[in-house]
Coordinates of N, CA and C in Angstrom, one line a residue:
X1 N -14.0 21.7 -3.7 CA -14.6 20.5 -3.1 C -15.0 19.5 -4.1
X2 N -15.6 20.0 -5.2 CA -16.1 19.1 -6.2 C -14.9 18.4 -6.9
X3 N -13.8 19.1 -7.1 CA -12.6 18.4 -7.7 C -12.1 17.3 -6.8
X4 N -12.1 17.4 -5.5 CA -11.7 16.4 -4.6 C -12.6 15.2 -4.7
X5 N -13.9 15.3 -4.8 CA -14.8 14.2 -4.9 C -14.7 13.5 -6.3
X6 N -14.4 14.3 -7.3 CA -14.2 13.8 -8.6 C -13.0 12.9 -8.6
X7 N -11.9 13.4 -8.0 CA -10.6 12.6 -8.0 C -10.8 11.3 -7.2
X8 N -11.6 11.4 -6.1 CA -11.9 10.2 -5.3 C -12.7 9.1 -6.1
X9 N -13.7 9.6 -6.8 CA -14.6 8.7 -7.6 C -13.8 8.0 -8.7
X10 N -13.0 8.8 -9.4 CA -12.1 8.3 -10.5 C -11.1 7.3 -10.0
X11 N -10.5 7.6 -8.9 CA -9.5 6.7 -8.3 C -10.1 5.4 -7.8
X12 N -11.2 5.5 -7.1 CA -11.8 4.3 -6.7 C -12.4 3.4 -7.8
X13 N -12.8 4.1 -8.9 CA -13.3 3.3 -10.1 C -12.2 2.6 -10.8
X14 N -11.0 3.2 -10.9 CA -9.8 2.6 -11.5 C -9.4 1.3 -10.6
X15 N -9.4 1.5 -9.3 CA -9.1 0.4 -8.4 C -10.1 -0.7 -8.5
X16 N -11.4 -0.4 -8.6 CA -12.4 -1.4 -8.7 C -12.2 -2.2 -10.0
X17 N -11.9 -1.5 -11.1 CA -11.7 -2.1 -12.4 C -10.5 -3.1 -12.3
X18 N -9.5 -2.7 -11.7 CA -8.3 -3.6 -11.6 C -8.6 -4.8 -10.7
X19 N -9.3 -4.5 -9.6 CA -9.7 -5.7 -8.7 C -10.6 -6.6 -9.4
X20 N -11.6 -6.1 -10.1 CA -12.6 -7.0 -10.8 C -12.0 -7.9 -11.9
X21 N -11.1 -7.3 -12.7 CA -10.7 -8.0 -13.9 C -9.2 -8.5 -13.9
X22 N -8.4 -8.0 -13.0 CA -7.0 -8.4 -13.0 C -6.5 -9.1 -11.7
X23 N -7.3 -9.1 -10.7 CA -6.9 -9.8 -9.4 C -7.8 -11.0 -9.3
X24 N -7.6 -11.7 -8.2 CA -8.3 -13.0 -8.0 C -9.8 -12.8 -7.9
X25 N -10.5 -13.9 -8.3 CA -11.9 -13.9 -8.2 C -12.4 -14.0 -6.8
X26 N -11.5 -14.3 -5.9 CA -11.9 -14.6 -4.5 C -12.0 -13.4 -3.6
X27 N -11.9 -12.2 -4.2 CA -12.1 -11.0 -3.3 C -13.6 -10.8 -3.1
X28 N -14.0 -10.1 -2.0 CA -15.4 -9.8 -1.7 C -16.0 -9.1 -2.8
X29 N -15.4 -8.0 -3.3 CA -16.0 -7.2 -4.4 C -16.3 -8.0 -5.7
X30 N -15.3 -8.9 -6.0 CA -15.5 -9.7 -7.2 C -16.6 -10.7 -7.0
X31 N -16.6 -11.3 -5.9 CA -17.7 -12.2 -5.6 C -19.1 -11.6 -5.7
X32 N -19.2 -10.4 -5.1 CA -20.4 -9.6 -5.2 C -20.8 -9.4 -6.7
X33 N -19.8 -9.0 -7.5 CA -20.0 -8.7 -8.9 C -20.5 -9.9 -9.7
X34 N -19.8 -11.0 -9.4 CA -20.2 -12.3 -10.1 C -21.6 -12.7 -9.7
X35 N -22.0 -12.4 -8.5 CA -23.4 -12.8 -8.1 C -24.4 -11.9 -8.8
X36 N -24.0 -10.7 -9.3 CA -24.9 -9.8 -10.0 C -25.0 -10.2 -11.5
X37 N -23.9 -10.7 -12.1 CA -23.9 -10.9 -13.6 C -23.8 -12.3 -14.0
X38 N -23.4 -13.2 -13.1 CA -23.2 -14.7 -13.4 C -21.7 -14.9 -13.6
X39 N -21.3 -16.1 -13.3 CA -19.9 -16.6 -13.4 C -19.5 -16.6 -14.9
X40 N -20.4 -17.1 -15.7 CA -20.0 -17.3 -17.2 C -19.8 -15.9 -17.8
X41 N -20.7 -15.0 -17.5 CA -20.6 -13.6 -18.1 C -19.3 -12.9 -17.5
X42 N -19.1 -13.1 -16.3 CA -17.9 -12.5 -15.7 C -16.6 -13.0 -16.4
X43 N -16.5 -14.3 -16.5 CA -15.2 -14.8 -17.1 C -15.1 -14.4 -18.6
X44 N -16.2 -14.3 -19.3 CA -16.2 -13.8 -20.7 C -15.8 -12.3 -20.7
X45 N -16.3 -11.5 -19.8 CA -15.9 -10.1 -19.8 C -14.5 -9.9 -19.4
X46 N -14.1 -10.7 -18.4 CA -12.7 -10.6 -17.9 C -11.7 -11.0 -19.0
X47 N -12.0 -12.1 -19.7 CA -11.1 -12.5 -20.8 C -11.0 -11.4 -21.9
X48 N -12.1 -10.8 -22.2 CA -12.2 -9.8 -23.3 C -11.3 -8.6 -22.8
X49 N -11.5 -8.2 -21.6 CA -10.7 -7.0 -21.1 C -9.3 -7.3 -21.0
X50 N -8.9 -8.4 -20.4 CA -7.5 -8.8 -20.3 C -6.8 -8.9 -21.6
X51 N -7.5 -9.5 -22.6 CA -6.8 -9.7 -23.9 C -6.7 -8.4 -24.7
X52 N -7.5 -7.4 -24.3 CA -7.4 -6.1 -25.0 C -6.7 -5.0 -24.3
X53 N -6.4 -5.2 -23.0 CA -5.7 -4.2 -22.2 C -4.8 -4.9 -21.2
X54 N -3.5 -4.9 -21.6 CA -2.5 -5.6 -20.8 C -2.0 -4.5 -19.8
X55 N -1.9 -4.9 -18.5 CA -1.4 -4.0 -17.5 C -0.1 -4.6 -16.9
X56 N 0.8 -3.7 -16.5 CA 2.0 -4.1 -15.8 C 1.7 -4.7 -14.5
X57 N 2.5 -5.6 -14.0 CA 2.3 -6.3 -12.7 C 2.2 -5.3 -11.6
X58 N 3.0 -4.2 -11.6 CA 3.0 -3.2 -10.5 C 1.7 -2.4 -10.5
X59 N 1.2 -2.2 -11.7 CA -0.1 -1.5 -11.8 C -1.2 -2.4 -11.2
X60 N -1.2 -3.7 -11.5 CA -2.2 -4.6 -11.0 C -2.1 -4.8 -9.5
X61 N -0.9 -4.9 -9.0 CA -0.7 -5.3 -7.6 C -0.6 -4.1 -6.7
X62 N -0.1 -3.0 -7.1 CA 0.2 -1.9 -6.2 C -0.6 -0.6 -6.4
X63 N -1.0 -0.4 -7.6 CA -1.8 0.9 -7.9 C -3.1 1.0 -7.1
X64 N -3.9 -0.1 -7.0 CA -5.1 0.1 -6.2 C -4.9 0.5 -4.8
X65 N -3.9 0.0 -4.1 CA -3.6 0.4 -2.7 C -3.1 1.9 -2.7
X66 N -2.3 2.3 -3.7 CA -1.9 3.7 -3.8 C -3.0 4.6 -4.0
X67 N -3.9 4.2 -4.9 CA -5.1 5.1 -5.1 C -6.0 5.1 -3.9
X68 N -6.1 4.0 -3.2 CA -6.9 4.1 -2.0 C -6.3 5.0 -0.9
X69 N -5.0 5.0 -0.8 CA -4.3 5.9 0.1 C -4.5 7.3 -0.3
X70 N -4.5 7.6 -1.6 CA -4.7 8.9 -2.2 C -6.1 9.4 -1.8
X71 N -7.1 8.5 -1.9 CA -8.5 8.9 -1.6 C -8.7 9.2 -0.1
X72 N -8.2 8.3 0.7 CA -8.4 8.4 2.1 C -7.6 9.6 2.7
X73 N -6.5 9.9 2.0 CA -5.7 11.1 2.5 C -6.5 12.4 2.1
X74 N -7.1 12.4 1.0 CA -7.9 13.6 0.6 C -9.0 13.9 1.6
X75 N -9.6 12.8 2.1 CA -10.7 13.0 3.0 C -10.2 13.2 4.5
X76 N -9.0 12.8 4.7 CA -8.5 12.8 6.1 C -7.7 14.1 6.4
X77 N -7.4 14.9 5.4 CA -6.5 16.0 5.5 C -6.7 16.9 6.7
X78 N -7.9 17.4 6.9 CA -8.1 18.3 8.1 C -9.0 17.7 9.2
X79 N -9.0 16.4 9.2 CA -9.8 15.7 10.2 C -8.9 15.3 11.4
X80 N -9.6 15.3 12.6 CA -8.9 14.8 13.8 C -9.9 14.0 14.6
X81 N -9.4 13.2 15.5 CA -10.2 12.4 16.4 C -9.8 12.9 17.8
X82 N -10.9 13.3 18.5 CA -10.6 13.8 19.9 C -10.9 12.7 20.9
X83 N -9.9 12.4 21.7 CA -10.0 11.4 22.7 C -9.6 12.1 24.0
X84 N -10.6 12.4 24.9 CA -10.3 13.1 26.1 C -9.9 14.6 25.7
X85 N -8.7 15.0 26.1 CA -8.2 16.3 25.8 C -7.2 16.3 24.6
X86 N -7.0 15.1 24.1 CA -6.0 14.9 23.0 C -6.7 14.9 21.7
X87 N -6.1 15.6 20.7 CA -6.5 15.5 19.3 C -5.5 14.7 18.5
X88 N -6.0 13.7 17.8 CA -5.1 12.9 16.9 C -5.4 13.3 15.5
X89 N -4.4 13.8 14.8 CA -4.5 14.3 13.4 C -4.6 13.0 12.6
X90 N -5.6 12.9 11.7 CA -5.9 11.8 10.9 C -5.2 11.8 9.6
X91 N -4.4 12.8 9.3 CA -3.7 12.9 8.0 C -2.7 11.7 7.8
X92 N -2.1 11.3 8.9 CA -1.1 10.2 8.7 C -1.7 8.8 8.9
X93 N -3.0 8.7 9.2 CA -3.6 7.4 9.4 C -3.6 6.5 8.2
X94 N -3.8 7.1 7.0 CA -3.8 6.3 5.8 C -2.4 5.6 5.6
X95 N -1.3 6.3 5.9 CA 0.0 5.7 5.8 C 0.2 4.6 6.8
X96 N -0.2 4.9 8.0 CA 0.0 3.9 9.1 C -0.9 2.7 8.8
X97 N -2.1 2.9 8.3 CA -3.0 1.8 8.0 C -2.4 0.9 6.9
X98 N -2.0 1.5 5.8 CA -1.5 0.8 4.6 C -0.2 0.1 4.9
X99 N 0.7 0.8 5.5 CA 2.0 0.1 5.9 C 1.8 -0.9 6.9
X100 N 0.9 -0.7 7.9 CA 0.6 -1.7 8.9 C 0.0 -3.0 8.3
X101 N -0.9 -2.8 7.3 CA -1.4 -4.0 6.6 C -0.3 -4.8 5.9
X102 N 0.6 -4.1 5.3 CA 1.7 -4.8 4.6 C 2.5 -5.6 5.6
X103 N 2.8 -5.1 6.8 CA 3.5 -5.8 7.8 C 2.7 -7.0 8.4
X104 N 1.3 -6.8 8.5 CA 0.5 -7.9 8.9 C 0.6 -9.0 7.8
X105 N 0.7 -8.7 6.6 CA 0.9 -9.7 5.5 C 2.3 -10.3 5.7
X106 N 3.3 -9.6 6.0 CA 4.6 -10.1 6.1 C 4.7 -11.2 7.2
X107 N 4.0 -10.9 8.3 CA 4.0 -11.8 9.5 C 2.8 -12.8 9.4
X108 N 2.1 -12.9 8.2 CA 1.1 -13.8 8.0 C -0.1 -13.7 9.0
X109 N -0.4 -12.5 9.4 CA -1.5 -12.2 10.3 C -2.8 -11.9 9.5
X110 N -2.6 -11.7 8.2 CA -3.7 -11.5 7.3 C -3.4 -12.0 5.9
X111 N -4.4 -12.2 5.1 CA -4.1 -12.7 3.7 C -3.4 -11.7 2.9
X112 N -2.7 -12.1 1.9 CA -1.9 -11.3 1.0 C -0.4 -11.5 1.1
X113 N 0.3 -10.8 0.3 CA 1.8 -10.9 0.4 C 2.4 -9.5 0.6
X114 N 3.4 -9.5 1.4 CA 4.2 -8.3 1.7 C 4.8 -7.8 0.4
X115 N 4.8 -6.5 0.1 CA 5.4 -6.0 -1.1 C 5.9 -4.6 -0.9
X116 N 7.2 -4.3 -1.1 CA 7.8 -3.0 -0.9 C 7.1 -2.0 -1.9
X117 N 6.7 -2.5 -3.1 CA 6.1 -1.7 -4.1 C 4.8 -1.1 -3.6
X118 N 4.0 -1.9 -2.8 CA 2.8 -1.4 -2.2 C 3.1 -0.2 -1.3
X119 N 4.2 -0.4 -0.5 CA 4.5 0.7 0.4 C 5.0 1.9 -0.4
X120 N 5.8 1.7 -1.4 CA 6.2 2.9 -2.3 C 5.0 3.6 -2.9
X121 N 4.1 2.8 -3.5 CA 2.9 3.5 -4.1 C 2.1 4.2 -3.0
X122 N 2.0 3.6 -1.8 CA 1.2 4.3 -0.8 C 1.8 5.6 -0.4
X123 N 3.1 5.6 -0.2 CA 3.8 6.8 0.2 C 3.7 7.9 -0.9
X124 N 3.9 7.5 -2.1 CA 3.9 8.4 -3.2 C 2.5 9.0 -3.4
X125 N 1.5 8.2 -3.3 CA 0.1 8.8 -3.5 C -0.3 9.6 -2.2
X126 N 0.2 9.2 -1.1 CA -0.1 10.0 0.1 C 0.5 11.4 -0.1
X127 N 1.7 11.5 -0.5 CA 2.4 12.7 -0.7 C 1.7 13.6 -1.8
X128 N 1.3 13.0 -2.9 CA 0.5 13.7 -3.9 C -0.8 14.3 -3.3
X129 N -1.5 13.5 -2.6 CA -2.8 14.0 -2.0 C -2.5 15.1 -1.0
X130 N -1.5 14.9 -0.2 CA -1.2 15.9 0.8 C -0.6 17.2 0.3
X131 N 0.3 17.1 -0.6 CA 1.1 18.3 -1.0 C 0.6 18.9 -2.3
X132 N 0.1 18.1 -3.2 CA -0.3 18.7 -4.5 C -1.7 19.0 -4.8
X133 N -2.6 18.4 -4.0 CA -4.1 18.6 -4.2 C -4.5 19.6 -3.1
X134 N -4.9 20.8 -3.5 CA -5.3 21.9 -2.6 C -6.6 21.5 -1.9
X135 N -6.7 22.0 -0.7 CA -7.8 21.6 0.2 C -8.3 22.8 0.9
X136 N -9.6 23.1 0.9 CA -10.1 24.3 1.6 C -10.9 24.0 2.9
X137 N -11.1 22.8 3.3 CA -11.8 22.5 4.5 C -11.1 23.0 5.7
X138 N -11.8 23.4 6.8 CA -11.2 23.7 8.0 C -11.1 22.5 8.9
X139 N -10.3 22.5 9.9 CA -10.1 21.4 10.8 C -11.5 21.0 11.4
X140 N -11.7 19.7 11.5 CA -12.9 19.2 12.1 C -12.7 17.8 12.7
X141 N -13.5 17.6 13.8 CA -13.5 16.3 14.5 C -14.3 15.4 13.5
X142 N -13.7 14.2 13.3 CA -14.3 13.3 12.3 C -15.8 12.9 12.7
X143 N -16.1 12.9 13.9 CA -17.5 12.5 14.3 C -18.4 13.7 14.7
X144 N -17.9 14.9 14.9 CA -18.7 16.0 15.3 C -18.4 17.2 14.5
X145 N -19.3 17.6 13.6 CA -20.5 16.9 13.2 C -20.1 15.9 12.1
X146 N -20.9 14.8 12.0 CA -20.7 13.9 10.9 C -21.3 14.5 9.6
X147 N -20.4 14.8 8.7 CA -20.8 15.4 7.5 C -20.3 14.6 6.3
X148 N -20.5 15.1 5.1 CA -20.2 14.3 3.9 C -18.7 13.9 3.9
X149 N -17.8 14.8 4.2 CA -16.4 14.5 4.1 C -16.0 13.4 5.2
X150 N -16.5 13.6 6.4 CA -16.2 12.6 7.4 C -16.8 11.3 7.1
X151 N -18.0 11.3 6.6 CA -18.7 10.0 6.2 C -17.9 9.3 5.1
X152 N -17.5 10.0 4.1 CA -16.7 9.4 3.0 C -15.4 8.9 3.5
X153 N -14.8 9.6 4.5 CA -13.5 9.2 5.1 C -13.7 7.8 5.8
X154 N -14.8 7.7 6.6 CA -15.0 6.5 7.3 C -15.4 5.3 6.3
X155 N -16.2 5.7 5.3 CA -16.6 4.7 4.3 C -15.3 4.2 3.5
X156 N -14.4 5.1 3.3 CA -13.2 4.7 2.6 C -12.3 3.6 3.3
X157 N -12.4 3.7 4.6 CA -11.7 2.7 5.4 C -12.4 1.3 5.3
X158 N -13.7 1.4 5.2 CA -14.5 0.2 5.1 C -14.3 -0.5 3.7
X159 N -14.0 0.3 2.7 CA -13.7 -0.2 1.4 C -12.6 -1.3 1.4
X160 N -11.7 -1.2 2.3 CA -10.6 -2.1 2.4 C -11.2 -3.6 2.5
X161 N -12.3 -3.7 3.1 CA -12.9 -5.0 3.3 C -13.3 -5.6 1.9
X162 N -13.7 -4.8 1.0 CA -14.1 -5.3 -0.3 C -12.9 -6.0 -1.1
X163 N -11.7 -5.6 -0.7 CA -10.5 -6.2 -1.3 C -10.0 -7.4 -0.6
X164 N -10.7 -7.8 0.5 CA -10.3 -9.0 1.2 C -10.5 -10.2 0.4
X165 N -9.6 -11.1 0.5 CA -9.7 -12.4 -0.2 C -10.4 -13.4 0.8
X166 N -11.4 -14.1 0.3 CA -12.1 -15.1 1.1 C -11.2 -16.2 1.5

C-alpha cells in the first residue's frame, strides 16, 4: 500500500513540475502558484529551470496526462460504483475519461488540442498501473465506506481541474 501512494505522489509531483514550468501560465495551478510567490519570481524561476533542463515536446505535452491516468488507475483498481443492482467497475474509467477529454478537445467542446500522443501515453500508463503494479486491496464500493483509497481516487479526478486553462 505504501508503494502505491509513493508512486502516486511522485507521479503527481512530476506532472505538477511540468505544468508549472513548461506549460502555459494560464492554468489554474500555475495561477495559484504565481499568487503565492509573485509573477516576477515565477518568471525568474521558470527561466532558470527551462534553461537548465530541456524537455522533449511529448514529455511536456503528454506525460502529465499519462501520469495522471497512472495515478487514477492505481486508486481505481478494485473500486466499483453501485447503482441500483448494477456494479460499475471503475478500473476503465481513467481511460474513458482521458480519451473522452481528448475527443472533447477535438470537437472544441473544451480547451486544449486533440493529440494522439496523449491517448498513447494514457493507454500505456493505464496498462502499466493495471498489469505491472501489484495491488492487494479487496473490491470496494467507492462511497461505502469512504476510506483513504476512495478519497484519493475522487480527489485525483478533481485534480484535472487544476490543469484547466482559464
